[in-house]
Short mmCIF file of C-alpha atoms and ligand atoms in Angstrom, two decimals:
data_model
loop_
_atom_site.label_atom_id
_atom_site.label_comp_id
_atom_site.label_asym_id
_atom_site.label_seq_id
_atom_site.Cartn_x
_atom_site.Cartn_y
_atom_site.Cartn_z
CA MET K 1057 16.60 9.24 17.47
CA SER K 1058 15.70 12.00 14.55
CA SER K 1059 12.24 15.14 15.12
CA ASN K 1060 9.05 13.58 13.22
CA PRO K 1061 8.08 17.14 11.37
CA PHE K 1062 4.07 15.85 10.66
CA ASN K 1063 4.08 16.08 14.63
CA ASP K 1064 4.14 20.37 13.90
CA GLU K 1065 1.63 22.09 14.85
CA THR K 1066 1.52 24.13 12.72
CA LEU K 1067 1.90 21.50 10.17
CA ASN K 1068 0.28 22.14 6.60
CA PRO K 1069 0.58 18.54 5.18
CA PHE K 1070 -0.98 19.28 1.55
CA ASP K 1071 1.85 21.49 1.58
CA PHE K 1072 4.26 19.50 2.73
CA ALA K 1073 3.06 16.74 0.34
CA LYS K 1074 3.59 19.47 -2.46
CA ASP K 1075 7.60 20.10 -1.48
CA ALA K 1076 8.02 16.77 -1.15
CA ALA K 1077 6.77 16.27 -4.40
CA ALA K 1078 8.67 19.43 -5.83
CA LYS K 1079 11.94 17.73 -4.45
CA ILE K 1080 11.01 14.24 -6.14
CA ALA K 1081 10.41 16.40 -9.15
CA GLU K 1082 13.49 17.59 -9.01
CA LEU K 1083 15.76 14.63 -7.60
CA THR K 1084 14.45 12.53 -10.84
CA SER K 1085 14.00 15.14 -13.42
CA ILE K 1086 10.42 13.98 -14.54
CA ALA K 1087 7.94 16.74 -13.96
CA SER K 1088 4.22 14.70 -13.55
CA HIS K 1089 4.03 10.95 -12.89
CA ASP K 1090 1.29 9.52 -14.13
CA ILE K 1091 0.38 6.48 -11.48
CA ALA K 1092 2.28 5.73 -8.34
CA LEU K 1093 2.81 2.06 -6.28
CA VAL K 1094 3.33 1.39 -2.73
CA LEU K 1095 4.88 -1.84 -2.73
CA GLY K 1096 4.39 -3.32 0.43
CA SER K 1097 5.77 -6.73 1.40
CA GLY K 1098 6.82 -9.07 -1.32
CA TRP K 1099 5.49 -6.68 -3.75
CA ALA K 1100 8.77 -5.08 -4.41
CA LYS K 1101 9.96 -7.25 -7.91
CA ALA K 1102 7.17 -5.41 -9.41
CA ALA K 1103 9.19 -1.83 -9.71
CA ASP K 1104 11.82 -3.76 -11.40
CA LEU K 1105 9.74 -5.32 -14.79
CA MET K 1106 7.06 -2.15 -15.11
CA GLY K 1107 10.38 -0.69 -16.98
CA GLU K 1108 13.32 1.57 -17.89
CA THR K 1109 14.24 2.52 -13.77
CA VAL K 1110 14.97 6.87 -14.59
CA ALA K 1111 15.46 7.45 -10.87
CA THR K 1112 15.90 6.23 -8.03
CA LEU K 1113 15.40 7.74 -4.74
CA ASN K 1114 16.52 7.26 -0.73
CA ALA K 1115 13.43 8.05 0.57
CA ALA K 1116 14.81 9.39 3.54
CA ASP K 1117 15.98 12.70 0.99
CA VAL K 1118 12.17 13.54 0.09
CA PRO K 1119 10.38 15.67 3.27
CA GLY K 1120 8.36 13.29 5.42
CA PHE K 1121 9.46 9.52 3.88
CA SER K 1122 12.11 7.85 6.64
CA LYS K 1123 13.54 5.19 6.30
CA PRO K 1124 11.56 2.34 6.66
CA HIS K 1125 11.70 -0.07 9.74
CA VAL K 1126 10.93 -3.75 8.90
CA GLU K 1127 12.37 -6.21 6.93
CA GLY K 1128 11.82 -6.39 3.93
CA HIS K 1129 10.64 -2.96 2.63
CA SER K 1130 12.75 -0.73 0.56
CA PRO K 1131 13.76 2.39 1.18
CA THR K 1132 14.03 3.68 -2.04
CA ILE K 1133 11.39 6.13 -4.73
CA ARG K 1134 12.13 5.24 -7.67
CA SER K 1135 10.59 6.72 -11.05
CA ILE K 1136 9.95 4.34 -13.87
CA ARG K 1137 9.35 4.85 -17.36
CA LEU K 1138 6.73 2.04 -18.66
CA PRO K 1139 6.59 0.96 -21.99
CA SER K 1140 3.41 3.51 -22.88
CA GLY K 1141 6.22 5.73 -21.90
CA LYS K 1142 4.06 6.98 -18.91
CA HIS K 1143 5.93 7.20 -15.94
CA ALA K 1144 5.06 5.70 -12.29
CA LEU K 1145 6.15 6.51 -9.18
CA VAL K 1146 6.84 4.04 -6.75
CA LEU K 1147 7.10 3.98 -3.17
CA GLY K 1148 9.17 1.69 -1.67
CA SER K 1149 8.36 3.31 1.44
CA ARG K 1150 5.54 2.76 4.12
CA THR K 1151 4.29 3.96 7.01
CA HIS K 1152 2.46 2.63 9.20
CA LEU K 1153 0.04 3.48 11.83
CA TYR K 1154 2.24 1.32 14.05
CA GLU K 1155 4.90 3.60 13.95
CA GLY K 1156 3.28 5.77 16.10
CA LYS K 1157 3.88 8.16 13.48
CA GLY K 1158 0.90 9.59 13.31
CA VAL K 1159 -2.32 9.41 10.77
CA ARG K 1160 -0.25 12.23 8.30
CA ALA K 1161 2.42 10.30 8.07
CA VAL K 1162 0.58 7.72 7.14
CA ALA K 1163 -1.54 9.67 5.12
CA HIS K 1164 1.81 11.28 3.31
CA ALA K 1165 2.63 9.38 -0.37
CA ALA K 1166 -0.68 9.51 -1.04
CA ARG K 1167 -0.87 12.59 -1.04
CA THR K 1168 2.83 12.59 -1.97
CA ALA K 1169 1.42 11.04 -5.46
CA ALA K 1170 -1.58 13.79 -5.82
CA ALA K 1171 0.60 15.79 -5.74
CA ALA K 1172 3.70 14.39 -8.22
CA GLY K 1173 1.02 14.49 -10.63
CA ALA K 1174 -0.86 10.61 -10.83
CA LYS K 1175 -4.11 9.68 -10.99
CA ILE K 1176 -3.37 6.03 -9.40
CA MET K 1177 -2.45 4.86 -6.82
CA VAL K 1178 -1.89 0.84 -7.29
CA LEU K 1179 -1.52 -0.03 -3.30
CA THR K 1180 -0.07 -3.16 -2.33
CA ASN K 1181 0.67 -5.37 0.54
CA GLY K 1182 0.91 -8.49 2.32
CA CYS K 1183 -1.47 -10.08 5.23
CA GLY K 1184 -3.31 -12.23 6.39
CA GLY K 1185 -5.99 -14.74 4.53
CA LEU K 1186 -9.11 -16.36 6.32
CA ASN K 1187 -10.31 -18.58 3.42
CA THR K 1188 -8.00 -22.62 3.52
CA ASP K 1189 -8.91 -22.60 0.13
CA LEU K 1190 -6.18 -20.41 -1.16
CA ALA K 1191 -2.85 -20.86 -0.20
CA PRO K 1192 -0.12 -18.79 0.98
CA GLY K 1193 2.15 -16.55 -1.66
CA THR K 1194 -1.66 -16.04 -3.52
CA PRO K 1195 -2.39 -12.16 -4.66
CA ILE K 1196 -6.03 -11.41 -4.15
CA LEU K 1197 -8.06 -7.97 -5.34
CA ILE K 1198 -9.05 -5.73 -2.40
CA SER K 1199 -12.27 -5.24 -3.38
CA ASP K 1200 -13.57 -2.97 -0.27
CA HIS K 1201 -12.01 -2.28 3.94
CA ILE K 1202 -13.01 -1.92 6.67
CA ASN K 1203 -10.86 0.02 9.34
CA LEU K 1204 -10.20 -1.15 12.59
CA THR K 1205 -8.06 1.46 13.45
CA THR K 1206 -10.54 3.89 14.76
CA LEU K 1207 -8.25 6.54 12.76
CA SER K 1208 -9.20 8.96 10.09
CA PRO K 1209 -6.08 10.11 7.87
CA ILE K 1210 -8.83 12.61 6.83
CA GLU K 1211 -8.84 15.78 9.84
CA GLY K 1212 -11.61 18.74 9.66
CA ALA K 1213 -14.96 18.31 8.19
CA LYS K 1214 -14.47 17.18 4.71
CA PHE K 1215 -16.83 14.24 4.82
CA VAL K 1216 -15.39 11.96 1.53
CA ASP K 1217 -17.21 9.13 -0.38
CA LEU K 1218 -16.33 6.04 0.33
CA THR K 1219 -18.06 3.39 -2.17
CA ASP K 1220 -16.23 2.22 -4.81
CA LEU K 1221 -13.24 3.27 -3.27
CA TYR K 1222 -10.65 0.00 -4.67
CA SER K 1223 -11.54 0.99 -8.57
CA THR K 1224 -13.98 -1.90 -10.43
CA ARG K 1225 -12.72 -0.57 -13.64
CA LEU K 1226 -9.13 -1.04 -11.96
CA ARG K 1227 -10.51 -4.76 -10.25
CA ASN K 1228 -11.78 -5.57 -14.24
CA LEU K 1229 -8.52 -4.81 -15.79
CA ALA K 1230 -6.05 -5.97 -12.89
CA ARG K 1231 -8.52 -9.88 -13.87
CA SER K 1232 -9.04 -8.88 -17.55
CA VAL K 1233 -4.91 -9.88 -17.23
CA ASP K 1234 -5.16 -12.82 -14.61
CA PRO K 1235 -8.66 -14.43 -14.83
CA THR K 1236 -8.27 -16.50 -11.54
CA LEU K 1237 -7.98 -13.67 -9.43
CA THR K 1238 -10.22 -13.54 -6.29
CA GLU K 1239 -11.13 -11.01 -4.52
CA ALA K 1240 -11.64 -9.82 -0.69
CA VAL K 1241 -12.89 -7.27 1.85
CA TYR K 1242 -9.34 -7.01 3.64
CA ALA K 1243 -10.02 -5.68 7.55
CA GLN K 1244 -6.82 -2.80 8.71
CA PHE K 1245 -6.57 -3.78 12.29
CA ARG K 1246 -3.51 -1.14 13.79
CA GLY K 1247 -0.81 -3.59 14.45
CA PRO K 1248 1.69 -4.05 14.83
CA HIS K 1249 0.80 -7.73 17.11
CA TYR K 1250 -1.25 -10.03 14.36
CA GLU K 1251 -4.76 -10.48 15.55
CA THR K 1252 -5.89 -12.53 18.81
CA PRO K 1253 -7.91 -15.85 17.19
CA ALA K 1254 -10.82 -14.29 18.51
CA GLU K 1255 -10.28 -11.38 16.58
CA VAL K 1256 -9.38 -12.42 13.72
CA ARG K 1257 -12.75 -14.97 13.57
CA MET K 1258 -14.21 -11.37 13.99
CA ALA K 1259 -13.31 -10.00 10.62
CA GLY K 1260 -14.52 -13.27 9.71
CA VAL K 1261 -17.93 -12.43 10.95
CA MET K 1262 -18.06 -8.73 9.48
CA GLY K 1263 -17.21 -10.03 6.26
CA ALA K 1264 -13.33 -9.28 5.60
CA GLY K 1265 -11.73 -12.03 4.10
CA LEU K 1266 -7.93 -10.55 5.02
CA VAL K 1267 -6.67 -8.31 8.21
CA GLY K 1268 -3.29 -6.70 7.70
CA MET K 1269 -2.02 -2.89 9.18
CA SER K 1270 -2.15 -1.05 6.54
CA THR K 1271 -3.91 -0.21 3.45
CA ALA K 1272 -7.19 1.62 5.13
CA LEU K 1273 -5.87 4.75 6.01
CA ASP K 1274 -3.56 4.86 2.82
CA ALA K 1275 -6.75 3.57 0.31
CA ILE K 1276 -8.69 6.43 1.98
CA ALA K 1277 -6.53 9.21 2.22
CA ALA K 1278 -5.92 8.59 -1.99
CA ARG K 1279 -9.50 9.00 -1.87
CA GLU K 1280 -9.65 12.45 -0.55
CA ALA K 1281 -6.92 13.07 -2.15
CA GLY K 1282 -8.99 12.53 -5.87
CA MET K 1283 -6.24 8.96 -7.11
CA GLU K 1284 -8.82 5.85 -8.61
CA ILE K 1285 -7.11 3.30 -6.46
CA LEU K 1286 -6.45 -0.57 -6.89
CA GLY K 1287 -5.36 -2.55 -3.81
CA ILE K 1288 -3.92 -5.90 -4.41
CA SER K 1289 -3.00 -8.31 -0.97
CA LEU K 1290 -0.19 -11.15 -0.80
CA MET K 1291 -1.62 -13.38 1.89
CA THR K 1292 1.17 -14.33 2.86
CA ASN K 1293 -0.18 -16.90 5.95
CA HIS K 1294 -3.68 -17.85 7.16
CA ALA K 1295 -4.85 -15.46 9.67
CA ALA K 1296 -3.68 -16.36 13.78
CA GLY K 1297 -6.74 -19.30 14.56
CA ILE K 1298 -6.59 -20.37 10.90
CA GLN K 1299 -3.75 -21.17 11.08
CA LYS K 1300 -2.80 -23.57 13.83
CA THR K 1301 0.75 -22.56 14.18
CA PRO K 1302 2.10 -18.88 15.65
CA LEU K 1303 2.72 -16.54 12.68
CA SER K 1304 6.10 -15.11 12.05
CA HIS K 1305 7.77 -12.33 10.72
CA GLU K 1306 10.51 -14.70 8.44
CA GLU K 1307 7.46 -16.80 7.09
CA VAL K 1308 5.94 -14.34 5.74
CA LEU K 1309 8.80 -12.82 4.27
CA GLN K 1310 10.08 -16.32 3.47
CA ALA K 1311 5.95 -16.63 1.75
CA GLY K 1312 7.08 -13.39 0.16
CA ARG K 1313 10.18 -14.32 -1.10
CA GLU K 1314 8.36 -17.22 -2.92
CA ALA K 1315 5.58 -15.61 -4.72
CA GLU K 1316 8.02 -11.72 -5.38
CA GLY K 1317 9.13 -13.30 -9.13
CA ARG K 1318 5.19 -14.47 -9.88
CA ILE K 1319 3.52 -11.74 -8.14
CA GLY K 1320 5.86 -9.33 -9.74
CA LYS K 1321 4.90 -10.54 -12.86
CA LEU K 1322 1.47 -9.82 -12.20
CA LEU K 1323 1.58 -6.27 -11.14
CA ALA K 1324 4.13 -5.21 -13.97
CA GLU K 1325 1.73 -6.67 -17.21
CA ILE K 1326 -1.31 -5.09 -15.16
CA VAL K 1327 0.38 -0.76 -14.60
CA ALA K 1328 0.98 -1.53 -18.19
CA LYS K 1329 -2.86 -2.18 -19.70
CA PHE K 1330 -3.82 1.52 -17.09
I1 8IG V 298 2.36 -9.94 5.77
O1 8IG V 298 -2.35 -11.97 10.08
C1 8IG V 298 0.64 -10.44 7.16
N1 8IG V 298 0.87 -9.13 7.90
N2 8IG V 298 -2.44 -7.69 11.18
N3 8IG V 298 -2.63 -9.98 10.28
C2 8IG V 298 -2.28 -8.97 10.61
N4 8IG V 298 -0.95 -8.01 9.23
C3 8IG V 298 0.06 -8.81 8.48
C4 8IG V 298 -0.34 -9.80 8.45
C5 8IG V 298 -2.06 -10.99 9.53
N5 8IG V 298 0.07 -10.67 7.69
#
């Protein structure tokens, strides 16, 4: 088993992110990226549709980015030139809290994106939904989140404001591309188990419409790093208890495959507006 660089007590996570960004600049020959995207379950196709791929890196060649362990997640970091001439950095390998590498590992992608120059961070995911009016395979804008992990990616007395965390401006821009897009509050659970039906009901009472295992911590790290955030979920399944049959990762991947062309095109069109 390879060692976890984030366990090093002397590590400065921001310096480490600068190292990663410098490596990305070196390997892509793109000095600065304008936007960054994390593509979660079902969203990988967007990268092919957004523009011309300038460079594809092995995530493992960039400090702090190890191979992902979840099938359906792409192990690359790509630099894409958008039709506008802007440069997008596509981080295909999110580190999830449930991997047990700690919050620094989770926050590393956002910190690296900011160090690479990104002013906008697009966070996508696959998640469960509570709204029975929406069918699996529906993309949904994240309007806000409830962080149920009990953790923060921020260390020390840095009191970061999270008002309008999921940018109203960017959500409006997304709706200008697709006026049928709905929005919901995303509740992040630690995972990797799915919720119990009682936990899903709790999330609903709290005001959540989506449940997942990522994004909230990523968004907090991205805000701390000064980026504007757009969050979009692909609801791949109705959450436990809402759907009466047991949840399976295979079902989630299948819903992702069926939706990926459609949502990839949607995301590419949204990013073209940035
Ligand atoms: I895809 O129903 C996907 N990810 N917590 N609950 C949680 N995470 C998920 C779910 C879900 N579906």
